[in-house]
PDB file of C-alpha atoms in Angstrom:
ATOM      1  CA  MET A1457      -3.154  -0.747 -46.496  1.00 53.00           C
ATOM      2  CA  ALA A1458      -3.951   2.733 -47.345  1.00 58.00           C
ATOM      3  CA  GLY A1459      -5.014   5.257 -44.590  1.00 61.00           C
ATOM      4  CA  MET A1460      -3.234   3.510 -41.740  1.00 71.00           C
ATOM      5  CA  GLY A1461      -0.580   6.104 -41.305  1.00 76.00           C
ATOM      6  CA  PRO A1462       2.865   5.676 -39.828  1.00 79.00           C
ATOM      7  CA  PRO A1463       3.448   3.317 -36.866  1.00 77.00           C
ATOM      8  CA  PRO A1464       3.505   4.806 -33.391  1.00 71.00           C
ATOM      9  CA  ASN A1465       6.781   6.145 -32.157  1.00 78.00           C
ATOM     10  CA  PRO A1466       7.745   4.055 -29.183  1.00 73.00           C
ATOM     11  CA  ASN A1467       9.961   6.896 -27.795  1.00 77.00           C
ATOM     12  CA  ARG A1468       7.150   9.405 -27.564  1.00 77.00           C
ATOM     13  CA  ARG A1469       5.020   9.569 -24.401  1.00 72.00           C
ATOM     14  CA  ARG A1470       1.317  10.234 -24.683  1.00 70.00           C
ATOM     15  CA  ARG A1471       0.194  13.320 -22.593  1.00 74.00           C
ATOM     16  CA  ASN A1472      -2.795  11.479 -21.321  1.00 71.00           C
ATOM     17  CA  ALA A1473      -1.049   8.157 -20.564  1.00 69.00           C
ATOM     18  CA  GLN A1474      -1.659   6.752 -17.246  1.00 71.00           C
ATOM     19  CA  PRO A1475       1.188   5.168 -15.230  1.00 74.00           C
ATOM     20  CA  ALA A1476       0.992   1.511 -14.776  1.00 83.00           C
ATOM     21  CA  THR A1477      -0.551   0.126 -11.564  1.00 90.00           C
ATOM     22  CA  LEU A1478       1.467  -2.094  -9.351  1.00 92.00           C
ATOM     23  CA  ARG A1479      -0.373  -5.149  -8.330  1.00 93.00           C
ATOM     24  CA  LEU A1480       0.442  -6.404  -4.884  1.00 95.00           C
ATOM     25  CA  PRO A1481      -0.264  -9.928  -3.624  1.00 94.00           C
ATOM     26  CA  ALA A1482      -3.336 -10.122  -1.312  1.00 94.00           C
ATOM     27  CA  GLY A1483      -1.714 -12.824   0.748  1.00 94.00           C
ATOM     28  CA  GLY A1484       1.131 -10.478   1.580  1.00 95.00           C
ATOM     29  CA  ARG A1485       4.849 -10.625   0.855  1.00 95.00           C
ATOM     30  CA  GLN A1486       6.394 -14.097   1.109  1.00 94.00           C
ATOM     31  CA  GLY A1487       9.794 -15.077   2.255  1.00 94.00           C
ATOM     32  CA  GLU A1488      12.072 -14.215   5.159  1.00 96.00           C
ATOM     33  CA  THR A1489      11.678 -10.863   7.075  1.00 97.00           C
ATOM     34  CA  PRO A1490      14.666  -8.688   6.219  1.00 97.00           C
ATOM     35  CA  PRO A1491      17.183  -8.064   8.954  1.00 97.00           C
ATOM     36  CA  TRP A1492      16.510  -5.009  11.065  1.00 98.00           C
ATOM     37  CA  PRO A1493      18.706  -2.289   9.617  1.00 98.00           C
ATOM     38  CA  LEU A1494      18.891   0.258  12.437  1.00 97.00           C
ATOM     39  CA  PRO A1495      20.886   0.185  15.731  1.00 97.00           C
ATOM     40  CA  LYS A1496      19.089  -1.795  18.403  1.00 95.00           C
ATOM     41  CA  ALA A1497      16.923   0.265  20.713  1.00 94.00           C
ATOM     42  CA  LYS A1498      18.251   0.930  24.237  1.00 94.00           C
ATOM     43  CA  SER A1499      15.288  -0.707  25.901  1.00 95.00           C
ATOM     44  CA  ALA A1500      15.000  -4.444  25.629  1.00 96.00           C
ATOM     45  CA  VAL A1501      11.201  -4.172  25.621  1.00 96.00           C
ATOM     46  CA  ARG A1502      11.322  -1.520  22.929  1.00 97.00           C
ATOM     47  CA  ALA A1503      13.795  -3.588  20.854  1.00 97.00           C
ATOM     48  CA  ARG A1504      11.497  -6.658  21.010  1.00 98.00           C
ATOM     49  CA  ARG A1505       8.403  -4.631  20.065  1.00 98.00           C
ATOM     50  CA  GLU A1506      10.278  -3.095  17.094  1.00 98.00           C
ATOM     51  CA  LEU A1507      11.107  -6.543  15.776  1.00 98.00           C
ATOM     52  CA  GLU A1508       7.425  -7.663  16.232  1.00 98.00           C
ATOM     53  CA  VAL A1509       6.052  -4.666  14.283  1.00 98.00           C
ATOM     54  CA  TRP A1510       8.795  -5.069  11.733  1.00 98.00           C
ATOM     55  CA  ALA A1511       7.797  -8.663  11.098  1.00 98.00           C
ATOM     56  CA  GLU A1512       4.059  -7.880  10.881  1.00 98.00           C
ATOM     57  CA  LEU A1513       4.777  -5.129   8.370  1.00 98.00           C
ATOM     58  CA  TRP A1514       6.934  -7.375   6.116  1.00 98.00           C
ATOM     59  CA  ARG A1515       3.985  -9.842   5.747  1.00 97.00           C
ATOM     60  CA  THR A1516       1.677  -7.142   4.226  1.00 97.00           C
ATOM     61  CA  PRO A1517       0.971  -6.802   0.530  1.00 96.00           C
ATOM     62  CA  GLN A1518       2.704  -3.387   0.482  1.00 97.00           C
ATOM     63  CA  ALA A1519       5.885  -5.062   1.524  1.00 97.00           C
ATOM     64  CA  ALA A1520       6.245  -6.721  -1.781  1.00 96.00           C
ATOM     65  CA  ALA A1521       6.577  -3.057  -3.230  1.00 96.00           C
ATOM     66  CA  TRP A1522       8.952  -1.966  -0.435  1.00 97.00           C
ATOM     67  CA  GLU A1523      11.226  -4.858  -1.156  1.00 96.00           C
ATOM     68  CA  ARG A1524      11.301  -4.145  -4.765  1.00 95.00           C
ATOM     69  CA  LEU A1525      11.975  -0.469  -4.132  1.00 95.00           C
ATOM     70  CA  GLU A1526      14.561  -1.261  -1.424  1.00 96.00           C
ATOM     71  CA  TRP A1527      12.814   0.753   1.238  1.00 97.00           C
ATOM     72  CA  THR A1528      13.986  -1.310   4.146  1.00 97.00           C
ATOM     73  CA  ARG A1529      15.560   1.534   6.165  1.00 98.00           C
ATOM     74  CA  THR A1530      12.447   3.761   5.475  1.00 97.00           C
ATOM     75  CA  VAL A1531      10.169   1.018   6.905  1.00 98.00           C
ATOM     76  CA  ALA A1532      12.436   0.635   9.916  1.00 98.00           C
ATOM     77  CA  ARG A1533      12.269   4.339  10.622  1.00 98.00           C
ATOM     78  CA  TYR A1534       8.483   4.206  10.383  1.00 98.00           C
ATOM     79  CA  VAL A1535       8.445   1.393  12.895  1.00 98.00           C
ATOM     80  CA  ARG A1536      10.501   3.358  15.363  1.00 97.00           C
ATOM     81  CA  TYR A1537       8.414   6.513  14.814  1.00 97.00           C
ATOM     82  CA  LEU A1538       5.198   4.573  15.115  1.00 97.00           C
ATOM     83  CA  LEU A1539       6.196   3.045  18.441  1.00 97.00           C
ATOM     84  CA  ALA A1540       7.142   6.512  19.651  1.00 96.00           C
ATOM     85  CA  ALA A1541       3.799   7.965  18.668  1.00 96.00           C
ATOM     86  CA  GLU A1542       1.956   5.027  20.252  1.00 95.00           C
ATOM     87  CA  ALA A1543       3.903   5.699  23.477  1.00 94.00           C
ATOM     88  CA  GLY A1544       2.386   9.198  23.487  1.00 94.00           C
ATOM     89  CA  ASP A1545       4.819  11.422  21.622  1.00 92.00           C
ATOM     90  CA  SER A1546       2.364  13.739  19.865  1.00 90.00           C
ATOM     91  CA  ARG A1547       5.212  15.566  18.158  1.00 92.00           C
ATOM     92  CA  ILE A1548       5.973  12.595  16.005  1.00 95.00           C
ATOM     93  CA  ALA A1549       2.373  11.680  15.155  1.00 94.00           C
ATOM     94  CA  ALA A1550       2.220  13.901  12.096  1.00 94.00           C
ATOM     95  CA  GLU A1551       5.370  12.312  10.642  1.00 96.00           C
ATOM     96  CA  VAL A1552       3.865   8.837  11.237  1.00 97.00           C
ATOM     97  CA  ARG A1553       0.737   9.761   9.231  1.00 95.00           C
ATOM     98  CA  GLN A1554       2.994  11.176   6.349  1.00 96.00           C
ATOM     99  CA  MET A1555       5.082   8.012   6.404  1.00 97.00           C
ATOM    100  CA  GLU A1556       1.954   5.911   6.282  1.00 97.00           C
ATOM    101  CA  ASP A1557       1.024   7.781   3.071  1.00 96.00           C
ATOM    102  CA  ARG A1558       4.417   7.194   1.516  1.00 96.00           C
ATOM    103  CA  LEU A1559       4.422   3.510   2.507  1.00 98.00           C
ATOM    104  CA  GLY A1560       0.862   2.893   1.077  1.00 97.00           C
ATOM    105  CA  LEU A1561      -0.512   1.836   4.445  1.00 97.00           C
ATOM    106  CA  ASN A1562      -3.973   3.264   3.976  1.00 95.00           C
ATOM    107  CA  PRO A1563      -6.499   3.110   1.096  1.00 95.00           C
ATOM    108  CA  MET A1564      -5.919   6.669  -0.223  1.00 95.00           C
ATOM    109  CA  ALA A1565      -2.150   6.217  -0.300  1.00 96.00           C
ATOM    110  CA  LEU A1566      -2.678   2.984  -2.290  1.00 95.00           C
ATOM    111  CA  LEU A1567      -4.632   5.018  -4.867  1.00 94.00           C
ATOM    112  CA  ARG A1568      -2.039   7.697  -5.016  1.00 94.00           C
ATOM    113  CA  LEU A1569       0.841   5.304  -5.416  1.00 94.00           C
ATOM    114  CA  ARG A1570      -1.141   3.364  -7.981  1.00 94.00           C
ATOM    115  CA  TRP A1571      -0.774   0.171  -5.940  1.00 95.00           C
ATOM    116  CA  GLN A1572      -3.602  -2.331  -6.004  1.00 94.00           C
ATOM    117  CA  ILE A1573      -3.998  -5.296  -3.779  1.00 93.00           C
ATOM    118  CA  GLU A1574      -5.124  -8.364  -5.903  1.00 89.00           C
ATOM    119  CA  ASP A1575      -7.968 -10.257  -4.153  1.00 74.00           C
ATOM    120  CA  ASP A1576     -10.573 -12.418  -5.635  1.00 55.00           C
ATOM    121  CA  GLN A1577     -13.038 -11.494  -2.860  1.00 57.00           C
ATOM    122  CA  ASP A1578     -12.922  -7.891  -3.901  1.00 50.00           C
ATOM    123  CA  ALA A1579     -14.129  -8.828  -7.322  1.00 43.00           C
ATOM    124  CA  GLU A1580     -17.153 -10.576  -5.888  1.00 44.00           C
ATOM    125  CA  VAL A1581     -17.949  -7.581  -3.546  1.00 41.00           C
ATOM    126  CA  HIS A1582     -17.873  -5.316  -6.686  1.00 43.00           C
ATOM    127  CA  GLU A1583     -20.183  -7.621  -8.672  1.00 43.00           C
ATOM    128  CA  LEU A1584     -22.709  -7.636  -5.826  1.00 40.00           C
ATOM    129  CA  ARG A1585     -23.090  -3.905  -5.360  1.00 46.00           C
ATOM    130  CA  PRO A1586     -24.575  -3.004  -8.812  1.00 46.00           C
ATOM    131  CA  ALA A1587     -27.017  -5.973  -8.596  1.00 44.00           C
ATOM    132  CA  ALA A1588     -28.278  -4.605  -5.248  1.00 46.00           C
ATOM    133  CA  SER A1589     -28.748  -1.029  -6.581  1.00 46.00           C
ATOM    134  CA  GLU A1590     -30.408  -2.262  -9.690  1.00 47.00           C
ATOM    135  CA  GLY A1591     -32.916  -4.326  -7.514  1.00 48.00           C
ATOM    136  CA  ARG A1592     -33.765  -1.046  -5.600  1.00 49.00           C
ATOM    137  CA  ARG A1593     -34.240   0.890  -8.787  1.00 49.00           C
ATOM    138  CA  LEU A1594     -36.596  -1.746 -10.276  1.00 48.00           C
ATOM    139  CA  ARG A1595     -38.707  -1.903  -7.151  1.00 52.00           C
ATOM    140  CA  ALA A1596     -39.177   1.857  -7.258  1.00 54.00           C
ATOM    141  CA  VAL A1597     -40.429   1.656 -10.876  1.00 55.00           C
ATOM    142  CA  ASP A1598     -42.407  -1.651 -10.478  1.00 55.00           C
ATOM    143  CA  PRO A1599     -43.226  -2.676  -6.887  1.00 55.00           C
ATOM    144  CA  GLU A1600     -43.872  -6.295  -8.030  1.00 57.00           C
TER     145      GLU A1600
END
C-alpha cells in the first residue's frame, strides 16, 4: 500500500474541524420536571407562576441539553428574571435577552450553540423549497 502515508494522529486537532452539533428531540425533554432550586417567591401568585413557566421550559427540546449540562439553577434564574421583565421591570429585560441566547431559546442562539432540533417535518419543508424555486426558474425560461 505505497503512497498512503502515516495514519492520522488521534491526538492532533484539525484547525478547520467543526465542533459537533448537539441534536435535540423535537418532542421536547421527557421525564419529570426537576425540583425548583431557588427559594420560594414571597408572593403566592408569583411562586405559582414560576412553577408553571418552569414546567413549560423543561418540556422544550433545549431542556434536554440543560439537563445534560446541569443548568438547573441557570434556568431557574431565567424564569425569575423573565417574570420580572414581563411584569414591567425594563432594567432586567436586557439580561433576559442575554439569558435566552445562552439557553438556546431563539433560532440564532441554537445556531451559535450548535444545537439542532430534530424534526421530520423540517426535512419535508427543506425538500419543498428548492422544487418551488426550480419551477419558477423553468417558467421564466420556458413559459409552457
